Short mmCIF file of C-alpha atoms in Angstrom, two decimals:
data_model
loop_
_atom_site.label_atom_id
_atom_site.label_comp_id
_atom_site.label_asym_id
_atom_site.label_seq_id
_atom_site.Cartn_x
_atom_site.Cartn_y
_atom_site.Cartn_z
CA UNK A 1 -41.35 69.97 63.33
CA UNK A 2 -40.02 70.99 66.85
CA UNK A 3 -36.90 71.57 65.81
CA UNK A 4 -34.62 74.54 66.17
CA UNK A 5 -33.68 76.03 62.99
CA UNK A 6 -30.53 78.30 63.14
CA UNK A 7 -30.14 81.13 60.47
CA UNK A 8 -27.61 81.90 58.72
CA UNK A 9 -26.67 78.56 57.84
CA UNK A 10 -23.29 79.85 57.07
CA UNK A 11 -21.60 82.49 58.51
CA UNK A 12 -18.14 83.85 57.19
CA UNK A 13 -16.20 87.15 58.99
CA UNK A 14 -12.46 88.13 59.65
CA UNK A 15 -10.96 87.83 62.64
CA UNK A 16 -11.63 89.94 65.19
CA UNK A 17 -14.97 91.06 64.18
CA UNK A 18 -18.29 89.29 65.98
CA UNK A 19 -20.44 86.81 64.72
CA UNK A 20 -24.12 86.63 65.45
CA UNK A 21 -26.19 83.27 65.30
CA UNK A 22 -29.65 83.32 65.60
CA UNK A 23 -32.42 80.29 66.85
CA UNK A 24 -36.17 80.08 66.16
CA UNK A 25 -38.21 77.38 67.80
CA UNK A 26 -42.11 76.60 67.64
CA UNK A 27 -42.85 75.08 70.90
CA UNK A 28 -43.13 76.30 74.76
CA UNK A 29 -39.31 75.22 75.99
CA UNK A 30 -37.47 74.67 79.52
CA UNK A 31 -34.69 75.24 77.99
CA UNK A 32 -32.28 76.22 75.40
CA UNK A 33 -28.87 75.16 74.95
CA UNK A 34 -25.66 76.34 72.45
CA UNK A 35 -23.31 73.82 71.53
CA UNK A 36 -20.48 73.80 69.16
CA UNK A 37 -19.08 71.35 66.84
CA UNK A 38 -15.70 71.52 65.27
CA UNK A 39 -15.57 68.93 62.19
CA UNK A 40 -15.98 65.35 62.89
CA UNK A 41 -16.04 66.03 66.91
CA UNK A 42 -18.18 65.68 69.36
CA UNK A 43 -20.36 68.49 70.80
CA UNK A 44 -19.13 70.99 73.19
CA UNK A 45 -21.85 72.31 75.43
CA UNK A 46 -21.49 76.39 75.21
CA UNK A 47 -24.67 78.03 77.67
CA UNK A 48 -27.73 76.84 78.43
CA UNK A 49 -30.32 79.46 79.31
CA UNK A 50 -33.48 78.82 80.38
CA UNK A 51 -37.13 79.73 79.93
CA UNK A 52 -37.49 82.63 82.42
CA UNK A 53 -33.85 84.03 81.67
CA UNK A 54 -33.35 87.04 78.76
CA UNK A 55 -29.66 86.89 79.02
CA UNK A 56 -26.46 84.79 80.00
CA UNK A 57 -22.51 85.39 79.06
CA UNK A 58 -19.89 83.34 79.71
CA UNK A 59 -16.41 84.81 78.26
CA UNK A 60 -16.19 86.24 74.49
CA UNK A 61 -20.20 84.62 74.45
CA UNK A 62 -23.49 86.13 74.90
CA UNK A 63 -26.47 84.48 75.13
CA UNK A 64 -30.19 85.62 74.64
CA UNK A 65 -33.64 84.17 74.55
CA UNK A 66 -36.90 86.07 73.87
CA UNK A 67 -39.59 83.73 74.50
CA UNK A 68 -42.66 85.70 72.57
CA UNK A 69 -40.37 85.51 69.61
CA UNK A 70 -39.75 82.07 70.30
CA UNK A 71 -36.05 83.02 69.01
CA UNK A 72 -32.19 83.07 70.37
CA UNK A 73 -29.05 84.63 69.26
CA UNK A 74 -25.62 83.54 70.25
CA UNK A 75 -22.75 86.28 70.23
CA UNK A 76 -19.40 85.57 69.47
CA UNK A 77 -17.14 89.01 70.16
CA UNK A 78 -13.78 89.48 68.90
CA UNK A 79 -13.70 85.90 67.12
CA UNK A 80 -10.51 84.21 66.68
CA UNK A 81 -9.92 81.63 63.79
CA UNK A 82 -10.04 78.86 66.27
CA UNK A 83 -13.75 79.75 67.07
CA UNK A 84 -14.66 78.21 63.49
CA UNK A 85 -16.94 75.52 63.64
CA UNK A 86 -20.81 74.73 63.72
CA UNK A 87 -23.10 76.10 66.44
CA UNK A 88 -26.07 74.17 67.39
CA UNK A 89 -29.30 75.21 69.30
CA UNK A 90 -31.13 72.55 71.12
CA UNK A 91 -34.21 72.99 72.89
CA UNK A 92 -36.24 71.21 75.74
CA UNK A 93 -39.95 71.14 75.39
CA UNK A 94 -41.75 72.26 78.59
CA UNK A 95 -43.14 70.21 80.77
CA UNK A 96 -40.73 67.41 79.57
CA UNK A 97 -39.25 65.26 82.85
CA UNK A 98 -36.23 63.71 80.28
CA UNK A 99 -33.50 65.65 78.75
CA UNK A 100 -34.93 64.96 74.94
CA UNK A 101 -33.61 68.15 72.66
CA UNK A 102 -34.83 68.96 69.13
CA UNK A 103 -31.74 70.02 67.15
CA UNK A 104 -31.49 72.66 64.42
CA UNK A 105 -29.22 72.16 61.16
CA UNK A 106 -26.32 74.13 62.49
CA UNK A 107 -24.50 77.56 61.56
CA UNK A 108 -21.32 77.39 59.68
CA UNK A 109 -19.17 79.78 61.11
CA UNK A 110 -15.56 80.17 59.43
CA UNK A 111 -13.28 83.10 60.79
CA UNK A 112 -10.46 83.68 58.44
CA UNK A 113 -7.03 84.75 60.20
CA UNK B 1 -15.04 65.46 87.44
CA UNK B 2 -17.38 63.78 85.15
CA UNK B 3 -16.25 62.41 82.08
CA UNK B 4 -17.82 60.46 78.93
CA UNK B 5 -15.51 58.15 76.49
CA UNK B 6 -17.70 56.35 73.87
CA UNK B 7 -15.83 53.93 71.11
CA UNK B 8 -14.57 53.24 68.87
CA UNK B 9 -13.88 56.41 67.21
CA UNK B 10 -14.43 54.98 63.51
CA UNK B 11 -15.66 52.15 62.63
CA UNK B 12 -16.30 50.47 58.78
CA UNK B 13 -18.22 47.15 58.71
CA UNK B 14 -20.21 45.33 55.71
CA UNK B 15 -23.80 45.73 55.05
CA UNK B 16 -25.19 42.87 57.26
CA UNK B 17 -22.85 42.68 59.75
CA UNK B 18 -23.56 43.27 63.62
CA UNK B 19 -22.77 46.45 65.41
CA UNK B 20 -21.81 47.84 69.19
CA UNK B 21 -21.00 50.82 70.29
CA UNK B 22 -20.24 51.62 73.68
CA UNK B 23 -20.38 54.57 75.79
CA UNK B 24 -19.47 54.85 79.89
CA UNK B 25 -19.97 57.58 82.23
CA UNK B 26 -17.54 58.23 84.96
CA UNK B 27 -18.21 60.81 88.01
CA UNK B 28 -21.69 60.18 88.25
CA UNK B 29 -24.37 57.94 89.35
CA UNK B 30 -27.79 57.05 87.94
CA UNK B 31 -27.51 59.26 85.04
CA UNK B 32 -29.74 60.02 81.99
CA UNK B 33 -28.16 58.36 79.48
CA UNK B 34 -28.68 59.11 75.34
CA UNK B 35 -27.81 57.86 71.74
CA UNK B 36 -27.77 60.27 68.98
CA UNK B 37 -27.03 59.94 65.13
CA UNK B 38 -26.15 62.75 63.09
CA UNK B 39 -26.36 62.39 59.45
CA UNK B 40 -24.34 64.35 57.45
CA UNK B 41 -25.33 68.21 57.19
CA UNK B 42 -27.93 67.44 59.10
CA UNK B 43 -28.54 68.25 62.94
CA UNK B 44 -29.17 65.69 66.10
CA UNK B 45 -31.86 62.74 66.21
CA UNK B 46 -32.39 61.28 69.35
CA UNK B 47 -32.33 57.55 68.97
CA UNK B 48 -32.52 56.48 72.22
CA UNK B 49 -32.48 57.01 76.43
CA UNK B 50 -32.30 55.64 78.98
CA UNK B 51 -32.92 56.73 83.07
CA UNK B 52 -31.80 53.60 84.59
CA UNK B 53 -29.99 50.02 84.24
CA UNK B 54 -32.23 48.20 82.23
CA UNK B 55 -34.74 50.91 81.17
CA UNK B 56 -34.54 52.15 77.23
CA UNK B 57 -36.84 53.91 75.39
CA UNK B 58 -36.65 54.00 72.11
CA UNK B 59 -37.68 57.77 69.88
CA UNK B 60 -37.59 56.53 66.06
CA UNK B 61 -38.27 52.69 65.21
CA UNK B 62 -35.49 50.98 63.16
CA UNK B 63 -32.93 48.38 62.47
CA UNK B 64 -30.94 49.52 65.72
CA UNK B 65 -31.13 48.49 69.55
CA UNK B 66 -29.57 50.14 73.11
CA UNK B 67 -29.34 48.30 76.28
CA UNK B 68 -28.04 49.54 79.48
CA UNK B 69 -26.41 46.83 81.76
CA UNK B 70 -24.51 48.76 84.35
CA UNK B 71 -25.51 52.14 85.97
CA UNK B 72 -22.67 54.16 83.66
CA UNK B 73 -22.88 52.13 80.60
CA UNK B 74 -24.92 52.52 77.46
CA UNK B 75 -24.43 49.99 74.75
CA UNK B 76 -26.30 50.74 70.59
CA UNK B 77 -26.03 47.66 68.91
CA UNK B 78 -27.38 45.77 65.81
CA UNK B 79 -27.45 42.31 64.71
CA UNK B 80 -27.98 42.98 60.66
CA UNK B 81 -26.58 46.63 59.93
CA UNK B 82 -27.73 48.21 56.87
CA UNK B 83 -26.70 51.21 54.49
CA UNK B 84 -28.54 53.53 55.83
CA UNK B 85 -27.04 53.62 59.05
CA UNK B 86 -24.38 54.83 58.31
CA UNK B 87 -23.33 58.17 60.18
CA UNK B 88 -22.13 60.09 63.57
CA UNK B 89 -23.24 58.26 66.56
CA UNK B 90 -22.72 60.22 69.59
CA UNK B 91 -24.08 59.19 73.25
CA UNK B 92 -24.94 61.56 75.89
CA UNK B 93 -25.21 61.84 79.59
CA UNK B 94 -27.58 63.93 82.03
CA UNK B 95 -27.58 64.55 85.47
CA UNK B 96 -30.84 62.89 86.54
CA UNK B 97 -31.99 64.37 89.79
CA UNK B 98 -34.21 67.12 87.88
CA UNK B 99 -35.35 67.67 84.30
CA UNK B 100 -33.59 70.54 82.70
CA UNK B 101 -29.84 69.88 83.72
CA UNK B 102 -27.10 70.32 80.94
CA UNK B 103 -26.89 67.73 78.60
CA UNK B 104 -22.74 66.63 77.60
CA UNK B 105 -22.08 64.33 74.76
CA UNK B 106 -19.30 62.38 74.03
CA UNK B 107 -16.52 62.24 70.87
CA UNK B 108 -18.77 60.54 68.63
CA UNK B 109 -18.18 57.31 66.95
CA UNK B 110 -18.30 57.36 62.99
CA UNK B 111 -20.42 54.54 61.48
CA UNK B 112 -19.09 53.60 57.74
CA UNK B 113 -21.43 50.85 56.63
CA UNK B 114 -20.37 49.58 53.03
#
């Protein structure tokens, strides 16, 4: 399978503390992309990073990629109850000219007030 | 800005009865357009995509269909739907110019076939 496979699958913490989502892949990728999913919504696009970048952050989120691992993690500092939902990683195979990404099952994340 | 509206929202329709879905684009032009279905627990398959009017490609065979007759607008339709596909539809849009852009979906439209 090409898909991303996030671990843990669920993820439960207090407010306040971080939460740490991780990504393994098995193919060569362009890309990788973080969304989120709040229950019964559509997906919210989080960061993308791509192949030749080790790190991104964009607010309370931190991104990294580590390409020989073939593995991500998504940071979530100081979470806040409203941050519970599920995280997805998608990847793009390289070489691919069309936007096709191979899901994962999704982290639970639940941050009690 | 660009923005994606897909609908309707929920939908509940007898086994063997036809289905469309419809998704537009505003804010761009000549996008990469995309149906997903997400069963439940389970993460994205692509279903189908499209890079122009009239051009669809389809990623898993079955008792579905797409069609693309404007620029911004991205139609998944069926004539006979069955049990089975039943679930999360959500369509997607991609700036086309180069491979690798960010990929936005829309609200989703929930698929209740009974």
């Amino acid at each position: 399978s090409q898909q991303g496979e996030e671990d843990p699958q669920a993820l439960s913490i207090q407010e306040g503390e971080n939460a740490t989502m991780n990504c393994s892949y098995k193919t060569s990728i362009n890309n990788l992309q973080w969304y989120r999913q709040n229950s019964g919504r559509g997906l919210v696009h989080l960061i993308l990073i791509r192949s030749n970048e080790r790190e991104k952050h964009s607010g309370r989120l931190r991104v990294t990629l580590d390409t020989s691992k073939k593995s991500s993690s998504l940071l979530i500092t100081a979470s806040r109850a409203a941050d519970t939902a599920s995280y997805f990683c998608a990847t793009e195979d390289r070489g691919s000219t069309l936007g096709r990404l191979y899901f994962g099952r999704g982290t639970q994340l639940t941050v009690w007030p | 800005s660009q923005t994606i509206h897909q609908w309707p929202a929920t939908l509940v329709q007898p086994v063997g009865s036809p289905l469309s879905l419809e998704c537009t684009v505003e804010g761009t032009s000549n996008p990469n357009l995309y149906w997903y279905r997400q069963a439940a627990g389970r993460g994205l398959q692509l279903l189908f995509y499209s890079v122009g009017i009239g051009q669809i490609s389809s990623e898993v065979p079955q008792n579905l269909s797409a069609s693309r007759p404007q620029d911004r607008q991205f139609i998944l339709s069926s004539k006979k739907l069955l049990l089975s596909d039943s679930g999360f539809y959500l369509c997607a849009w991609q700036k086309g110019d180069v491979p690798g852009n960010t990929i936005y979906f829309g609200e989703g439209s929930w698929l209740t076939v009974v």
